[in-house]
PDB file of C-alpha atoms and ligand atoms in Angstrom:
ATOM      1  CA  MET A   1      97.989 141.932 108.840  1.00  0.00           C
ATOM      2  CA  ALA A   2      97.772 139.084 111.334  1.00  0.00           C
ATOM      3  CA  ARG A   3      96.560 135.620 110.373  1.00  0.00           C
ATOM      4  CA  VAL A   4      93.700 134.615 112.645  1.00  0.00           C
ATOM      5  CA  LEU A   5      92.784 131.038 113.529  1.00  0.00           C
ATOM      6  CA  ILE A   6      89.324 130.503 115.037  1.00  0.00           C
ATOM      7  CA  LEU A   7      88.978 127.145 116.795  1.00  0.00           C
ATOM      8  CA  PHE A   8      85.258 126.604 117.266  1.00  0.00           C
ATOM      9  CA  ALA A   9      83.766 124.082 119.713  1.00  0.00           C
ATOM     10  CA  HIS A  10      80.008 123.498 119.861  1.00  0.00           C
ATOM     11  CA  PRO A  11      78.792 119.891 120.308  1.00  0.00           C
ATOM     12  CA  ALA A  12      75.213 120.632 119.187  1.00  0.00           C
ATOM     13  CA  LEU A  13      75.498 123.154 116.394  1.00  0.00           C
ATOM     14  CA  HIS A  14      72.062 122.197 115.040  1.00  0.00           C
ATOM     15  CA  ARG A  15      70.577 123.657 118.241  1.00  0.00           C
ATOM     16  CA  SER A  16      72.771 126.760 118.333  1.00  0.00           C
ATOM     17  CA  ARG A  17      71.313 130.209 117.732  1.00  0.00           C
ATOM     18  CA  VAL A  18      74.134 132.522 118.723  1.00  0.00           C
ATOM     19  CA  ASN A  19      77.333 130.671 117.846  1.00  0.00           C
ATOM     20  CA  LEU A  20      75.850 129.712 114.502  1.00  0.00           C
ATOM     21  CA  ALA A  21      75.271 133.396 113.707  1.00  0.00           C
ATOM     22  CA  LEU A  22      78.776 134.306 114.900  1.00  0.00           C
ATOM     23  CA  MET A  23      80.246 131.562 112.755  1.00  0.00           C
ATOM     24  CA  LYS A  24      78.399 132.752 109.633  1.00  0.00           C
ATOM     25  CA  ALA A  25      79.542 136.324 110.260  1.00  0.00           C
ATOM     26  CA  VAL A  26      83.268 135.515 110.114  1.00  0.00           C
ATOM     27  CA  GLN A  27      83.611 132.509 107.838  1.00  0.00           C
ATOM     28  CA  ASP A  28      84.192 134.510 104.655  1.00  0.00           C
ATOM     29  CA  LEU A  29      86.845 136.853 106.095  1.00  0.00           C
ATOM     30  CA  GLU A  30      90.188 136.860 104.310  1.00  0.00           C
ATOM     31  CA  ASP A  31      93.204 135.725 106.339  1.00  0.00           C
ATOM     32  CA  VAL A  32      90.868 134.123 108.868  1.00  0.00           C
ATOM     33  CA  THR A  33      90.815 130.332 109.179  1.00  0.00           C
ATOM     34  CA  PHE A  34      87.675 128.901 110.767  1.00  0.00           C
ATOM     35  CA  VAL A  35      87.929 125.368 112.154  1.00  0.00           C
ATOM     36  CA  ASP A  36      84.888 123.528 113.492  1.00  0.00           C
ATOM     37  CA  LEU A  37      86.583 121.074 115.864  1.00  0.00           C
ATOM     38  CA  TYR A  38      83.547 118.804 116.374  1.00  0.00           C
ATOM     39  CA  GLU A  39      83.088 118.562 112.606  1.00  0.00           C
ATOM     40  CA  ASP A  40      86.765 117.767 111.994  1.00  0.00           C
ATOM     41  CA  TYR A  41      87.064 115.366 114.922  1.00  0.00           C
ATOM     42  CA  PRO A  42      83.658 113.766 115.658  1.00  0.00           C
ATOM     43  CA  ASN A  43      85.445 111.026 117.647  1.00  0.00           C
ATOM     44  CA  LEU A  44      87.662 113.510 119.500  1.00  0.00           C
ATOM     45  CA  HIS A  45      90.791 111.962 117.975  1.00  0.00           C
ATOM     46  CA  ILE A  46      92.645 115.186 117.366  1.00  0.00           C
ATOM     47  CA  ASP A  47      95.551 115.134 114.915  1.00  0.00           C
ATOM     48  CA  HIS A  48      98.039 116.966 117.117  1.00  0.00           C
ATOM     49  CA  GLN A  49     100.668 117.362 114.409  1.00  0.00           C
ATOM     50  CA  GLU A  50      98.259 118.951 111.969  1.00  0.00           C
ATOM     51  CA  GLU A  51      96.930 121.217 114.725  1.00  0.00           C
ATOM     52  CA  GLN A  52     100.433 122.259 115.752  1.00  0.00           C
ATOM     53  CA  GLU A  53     101.297 123.092 112.142  1.00  0.00           C
ATOM     54  CA  ARG A  54      98.094 125.069 111.836  1.00  0.00           C
ATOM     55  CA  LEU A  55      99.023 127.052 114.959  1.00  0.00           C
ATOM     56  CA  LEU A  56     102.432 127.894 113.510  1.00  0.00           C
ATOM     57  CA  GLN A  57     100.767 129.305 110.392  1.00  0.00           C
ATOM     58  CA  HIS A  58      98.759 131.857 112.405  1.00  0.00           C
ATOM     59  CA  ASP A  59      99.502 134.838 114.646  1.00  0.00           C
ATOM     60  CA  THR A  60      96.309 135.046 116.675  1.00  0.00           C
ATOM     61  CA  VAL A  61      94.152 132.217 117.987  1.00  0.00           C
ATOM     62  CA  VAL A  62      90.489 132.542 118.977  1.00  0.00           C
ATOM     63  CA  TRP A  63      88.726 129.909 121.055  1.00  0.00           C
ATOM     64  CA  GLN A  64      85.033 130.310 120.229  1.00  0.00           C
ATOM     65  CA  HIS A  65      82.500 128.292 122.202  1.00  0.00           C
ATOM     66  CA  PRO A  66      79.425 128.342 124.422  1.00  0.00           C
ATOM     67  CA  PHE A  67      80.172 128.295 128.159  1.00  0.00           C
ATOM     68  CA  TYR A  68      79.521 124.754 129.414  1.00  0.00           C
ATOM     69  CA  TRP A  69      79.843 124.187 133.139  1.00  0.00           C
ATOM     70  CA  TYR A  70      81.973 127.300 133.505  1.00  0.00           C
ATOM     71  CA  ALA A  71      84.445 126.094 130.920  1.00  0.00           C
ATOM     72  CA  ALA A  72      84.732 125.050 127.280  1.00  0.00           C
ATOM     73  CA  PRO A  73      83.022 122.014 125.708  1.00  0.00           C
ATOM     74  CA  ALA A  74      85.129 118.868 126.033  1.00  0.00           C
ATOM     75  CA  ILE A  75      86.782 118.919 122.620  1.00  0.00           C
ATOM     76  CA  LEU A  76      88.572 122.183 123.299  1.00  0.00           C
ATOM     77  CA  LYS A  77      90.045 120.773 126.499  1.00  0.00           C
ATOM     78  CA  GLU A  78      91.108 117.681 124.549  1.00  0.00           C
ATOM     79  CA  TRP A  79      92.661 119.963 121.921  1.00  0.00           C
ATOM     80  CA  MET A  80      94.672 121.721 124.671  1.00  0.00           C
ATOM     81  CA  ASP A  81      95.741 118.433 126.217  1.00  0.00           C
ATOM     82  CA  VAL A  82      97.124 116.933 123.011  1.00  0.00           C
ATOM     83  CA  VAL A  83      98.245 119.990 121.003  1.00  0.00           C
ATOM     84  CA  LEU A  84      99.944 122.146 123.652  1.00  0.00           C
ATOM     85  CA  GLU A  85     102.737 119.650 124.200  1.00  0.00           C
ATOM     86  CA  HIS A  86     105.830 119.976 126.344  1.00  0.00           C
ATOM     87  CA  GLY A  87     108.721 120.983 124.081  1.00  0.00           C
ATOM     88  CA  PHE A  88     106.302 122.641 121.657  1.00  0.00           C
ATOM     89  CA  ALA A  89     104.158 125.028 123.684  1.00  0.00           C
ATOM     90  CA  TYR A  90     105.958 125.119 127.026  1.00  0.00           C
ATOM     91  CA  GLY A  91     108.910 123.675 128.954  1.00  0.00           C
ATOM     92  CA  GLU A  92     112.377 123.116 127.570  1.00  0.00           C
ATOM     93  CA  GLY A  93     112.456 124.127 123.923  1.00  0.00           C
ATOM     94  CA  GLY A  94     108.728 124.815 124.042  1.00  0.00           C
ATOM     95  CA  THR A  95     108.772 128.274 122.549  1.00  0.00           C
ATOM     96  CA  ARG A  96     106.826 127.838 119.313  1.00  0.00           C
ATOM     97  CA  LEU A  97     103.839 129.920 120.403  1.00  0.00           C
ATOM     98  CA  VAL A  98     105.729 132.766 122.030  1.00  0.00           C
ATOM     99  CA  GLY A  99     104.449 136.176 120.923  1.00  0.00           C
ATOM    100  CA  LYS A 100     101.146 134.922 119.525  1.00  0.00           C
ATOM    101  CA  LYS A 101      97.837 136.239 120.823  1.00  0.00           C
ATOM    102  CA  LEU A 102      94.885 134.327 122.214  1.00  0.00           C
ATOM    103  CA  MET A 103      91.282 135.464 122.675  1.00  0.00           C
ATOM    104  CA  SER A 104      88.274 133.643 124.079  1.00  0.00           C
ATOM    105  CA  ALA A 105      84.924 134.291 122.362  1.00  0.00           C
ATOM    106  CA  ILE A 106      82.214 132.903 124.621  1.00  0.00           C
ATOM    107  CA  THR A 107      78.429 132.851 124.859  1.00  0.00           C
ATOM    108  CA  THR A 108      76.793 132.247 128.216  1.00  0.00           C
ATOM    109  CA  GLY A 109      73.272 131.334 129.236  1.00  0.00           C
ATOM    110  CA  GLY A 110      73.627 133.327 132.452  1.00  0.00           C
ATOM    111  CA  PRO A 111      73.134 137.088 132.389  1.00  0.00           C
ATOM    112  CA  GLU A 112      76.012 139.478 133.011  1.00  0.00           C
ATOM    113  CA  ASP A 113      74.943 140.227 136.599  1.00  0.00           C
ATOM    114  CA  ALA A 114      75.090 136.529 137.503  1.00  0.00           C
ATOM    115  CA  TYR A 115      78.859 136.690 136.979  1.00  0.00           C
ATOM    116  CA  ARG A 116      79.568 138.950 139.946  1.00  0.00           C
ATOM    117  CA  PRO A 117      80.573 138.209 143.567  1.00  0.00           C
ATOM    118  CA  GLU A 118      76.966 138.785 144.689  1.00  0.00           C
ATOM    119  CA  GLY A 119      75.459 136.945 141.679  1.00  0.00           C
ATOM    120  CA  THR A 120      74.377 133.308 141.390  1.00  0.00           C
ATOM    121  CA  ASN A 121      77.624 132.304 139.672  1.00  0.00           C
ATOM    122  CA  ARG A 122      79.706 134.140 142.350  1.00  0.00           C
ATOM    123  CA  PHE A 123      82.780 134.587 140.169  1.00  0.00           C
ATOM    124  CA  THR A 124      83.505 137.054 137.400  1.00  0.00           C
ATOM    125  CA  MET A 125      84.180 135.774 133.896  1.00  0.00           C
ATOM    126  CA  ARG A 126      87.811 136.891 134.204  1.00  0.00           C
ATOM    127  CA  GLU A 127      88.138 134.766 137.350  1.00  0.00           C
ATOM    128  CA  LEU A 128      86.506 131.750 135.704  1.00  0.00           C
ATOM    129  CA  LEU A 129      88.739 132.145 132.663  1.00  0.00           C
ATOM    130  CA  ALA A 130      91.920 132.110 134.764  1.00  0.00           C
ATOM    131  CA  PRO A 131      92.936 128.622 133.487  1.00  0.00           C
ATOM    132  CA  MET A 132      92.827 129.868 129.881  1.00  0.00           C
ATOM    133  CA  ASP A 133      94.655 133.074 130.781  1.00  0.00           C
ATOM    134  CA  GLN A 134      97.336 131.071 132.584  1.00  0.00           C
ATOM    135  CA  THR A 135      97.570 128.546 129.732  1.00  0.00           C
ATOM    136  CA  ALA A 136      98.317 131.447 127.388  1.00  0.00           C
ATOM    137  CA  TYR A 137     100.856 132.849 129.843  1.00  0.00           C
ATOM    138  CA  LEU A 138     102.699 129.542 130.183  1.00  0.00           C
ATOM    139  CA  CYS A 139     102.928 129.359 126.390  1.00  0.00           C
ATOM    140  CA  GLY A 140     104.251 132.922 126.122  1.00  0.00           C
ATOM    141  CA  MET A 141     101.055 134.092 124.460  1.00  0.00           C
ATOM    142  CA  GLN A 142      99.190 137.300 125.197  1.00  0.00           C
ATOM    143  CA  TYR A 143      95.669 136.598 126.510  1.00  0.00           C
ATOM    144  CA  LEU A 144      93.444 139.324 125.104  1.00  0.00           C
ATOM    145  CA  GLU A 145      90.278 140.805 126.580  1.00  0.00           C
ATOM    146  CA  PRO A 146      87.653 138.086 125.999  1.00  0.00           C
ATOM    147  CA  PHE A 147      84.661 138.676 123.726  1.00  0.00           C
ATOM    148  CA  ILE A 148      81.658 137.643 125.810  1.00  0.00           C
ATOM    149  CA  ILE A 149      77.949 137.517 125.013  1.00  0.00           C
ATOM    150  CA  HIS A 150      75.810 137.008 128.098  1.00  0.00           C
ATOM    151  CA  GLY A 151      72.201 135.880 128.339  1.00  0.00           C
ATOM    152  CA  ALA A 152      72.443 134.124 124.975  1.00  0.00           C
ATOM    153  CA  ARG A 153      69.081 132.402 125.210  1.00  0.00           C
ATOM    154  CA  GLN A 154      67.196 135.649 125.810  1.00  0.00           C
ATOM    155  CA  LEU A 155      68.550 137.420 122.750  1.00  0.00           C
ATOM    156  CA  THR A 156      66.148 138.344 119.960  1.00  0.00           C
ATOM    157  CA  PRO A 157      67.080 137.529 116.350  1.00  0.00           C
ATOM    158  CA  ALA A 158      67.885 141.223 115.789  1.00  0.00           C
ATOM    159  CA  GLN A 159      70.172 141.317 118.845  1.00  0.00           C
ATOM    160  CA  ILE A 160      71.922 138.168 117.657  1.00  0.00           C
ATOM    161  CA  GLN A 161      72.607 139.806 114.303  1.00  0.00           C
ATOM    162  CA  GLU A 162      74.007 142.887 116.083  1.00  0.00           C
ATOM    163  CA  TRP A 163      76.334 140.684 118.130  1.00  0.00           C
ATOM    164  CA  ALA A 164      77.371 138.806 114.996  1.00  0.00           C
ATOM    165  CA  GLN A 165      78.386 142.091 113.357  1.00  0.00           C
ATOM    166  CA  ARG A 166      80.293 143.130 116.493  1.00  0.00           C
ATOM    167  CA  TYR A 167      82.089 139.799 116.449  1.00  0.00           C
ATOM    168  CA  ARG A 168      82.996 140.236 112.800  1.00  0.00           C
ATOM    169  CA  GLN A 169      84.423 143.687 113.626  1.00  0.00           C
ATOM    170  CA  ARG A 170      86.457 142.269 116.530  1.00  0.00           C
ATOM    171  CA  ILE A 171      87.898 139.534 114.325  1.00  0.00           C
ATOM    172  CA  GLU A 172      88.690 142.097 111.624  1.00  0.00           C
ATOM    173  CA  GLU A 173      90.498 144.220 114.242  1.00  0.00           C
ATOM    174  CA  LEU A 174      92.545 141.202 115.302  1.00  0.00           C
ATOM    175  CA  ARG A 175      93.341 140.444 111.673  1.00  0.00           C
ATOM    176  CA  ASN A 176      94.280 144.096 111.063  1.00  0.00           C
ATOM    177  CA  ASP A 177      96.385 143.775 114.236  1.00  0.00           C
ATOM    178  CA  ARG A 178      94.755 146.582 116.163  1.00  0.00           C
TER     179      ARG A 178
HETATM  180  C1  LIG B   1      75.836 121.246 129.047  1.00  0.00           C
HETATM  181  C2  LIG B   1      75.570 122.714 129.179  1.00  0.00           C
HETATM  182  C3  LIG B   1      76.253 123.429 130.157  1.00  0.00           C
HETATM  183  C4  LIG B   1      76.042 124.804 130.274  1.00  0.00           C
HETATM  184  N1  LIG B   1      76.748 125.475 131.232  1.00  0.00           N
HETATM  185  C5  LIG B   1      76.578 126.822 131.345  1.00  0.00           C
HETATM  186  C6  LIG B   1      77.335 127.560 132.310  1.00  0.00           C
HETATM  187  O1  LIG B   1      78.163 127.029 133.054  1.00  0.00           O
HETATM  188  N2  LIG B   1      77.130 128.888 132.398  1.00  0.00           N
HETATM  189  C7  LIG B   1      76.228 129.549 131.583  1.00  0.00           C
HETATM  190  O2  LIG B   1      76.087 130.780 131.718  1.00  0.00           O
HETATM  191  N3  LIG B   1      75.516 128.876 130.649  1.00  0.00           N
HETATM  192  C8  LIG B   1      75.673 127.540 130.510  1.00  0.00           C
HETATM  193  N4  LIG B   1      74.977 126.842 129.531  1.00  0.00           N
HETATM  194  C9  LIG B   1      74.149 127.602 128.568  1.00  0.00           C
HETATM  195  C10 LIG B   1      74.924 127.815 127.256  1.00  0.00           C
HETATM  196  O3  LIG B   1      76.136 128.525 127.493  1.00  0.00           O
HETATM  197  C11 LIG B   1      74.087 128.576 126.236  1.00  0.00           C
HETATM  198  O4  LIG B   1      72.947 127.793 125.948  1.00  0.00           O
HETATM  199  C12 LIG B   1      74.861 128.851 124.962  1.00  0.00           C
HETATM  200  O5  LIG B   1      75.906 129.775 125.220  1.00  0.00           O
HETATM  201  C13 LIG B   1      73.967 129.428 123.887  1.00  0.00           C
HETATM  202  O6  LIG B   1      74.698 129.529 122.661  1.00  0.00           O
HETATM  203  P1  LIG B   1      74.198 128.792 121.317  1.00  0.00           P
HETATM  204  O7  LIG B   1      72.917 129.466 120.901  1.00  0.00           O
HETATM  205  O8  LIG B   1      75.283 129.002 120.313  1.00  0.00           O
HETATM  206  O9  LIG B   1      74.004 127.336 121.659  1.00  0.00           O
HETATM  207  C14 LIG B   1      75.139 125.480 129.409  1.00  0.00           C
HETATM  208  C15 LIG B   1      74.449 124.731 128.440  1.00  0.00           C
HETATM  209  C16 LIG B   1      74.654 123.372 128.330  1.00  0.00           C
HETATM  210  C17 LIG B   1      73.895 122.598 127.264  1.00  0.00           C
END
């Protein structure tokens, strides 16, 4: 069994349809820690020591968030900036995350075909996620195939529930280390 840490970033959870459903689908899973970063740090003052300790207690990290301007909401970037320190996550002596796994779980407003060279967003999701992939690489972590839900605003309640169950299965697979 792997211990899974989900770091969730949504600045307007009261308006969320999809991430809220995903969150509810995984919160009760054993050996899965769910952290709502905006709830824990409403002023963005992240406790880097506590976050580093939390990382060390888990094998797999999931960054769950809506896609905002082709990236993550601000608090996740802040988390990276203060938690992934030199000497801890990378650089000399920075080997504490080596061998862990990292997965992005992302909802987008744009449909899947917008994220193609001929589409309105021009780049594929894998291309746009290169900074996260490379962050994982620098830290010696394995960047897994991202879990992506496109066209989030067009989804019906039934489709959202289907995606929530798929997400739960994916997190269970990570926890069962498959
Ligand atoms: C500030 C902001 C920026 C956004 N940027 C993007 C974007 O770059 N690409 C995209 O496909 N959707 C974008 N969206 C749409 C959100 O990704 C979408 O509303 C969200 O994934 C829906 O999930 P939710 O129901 O959990 O809020 C943006 C929305 C907001 C509010």
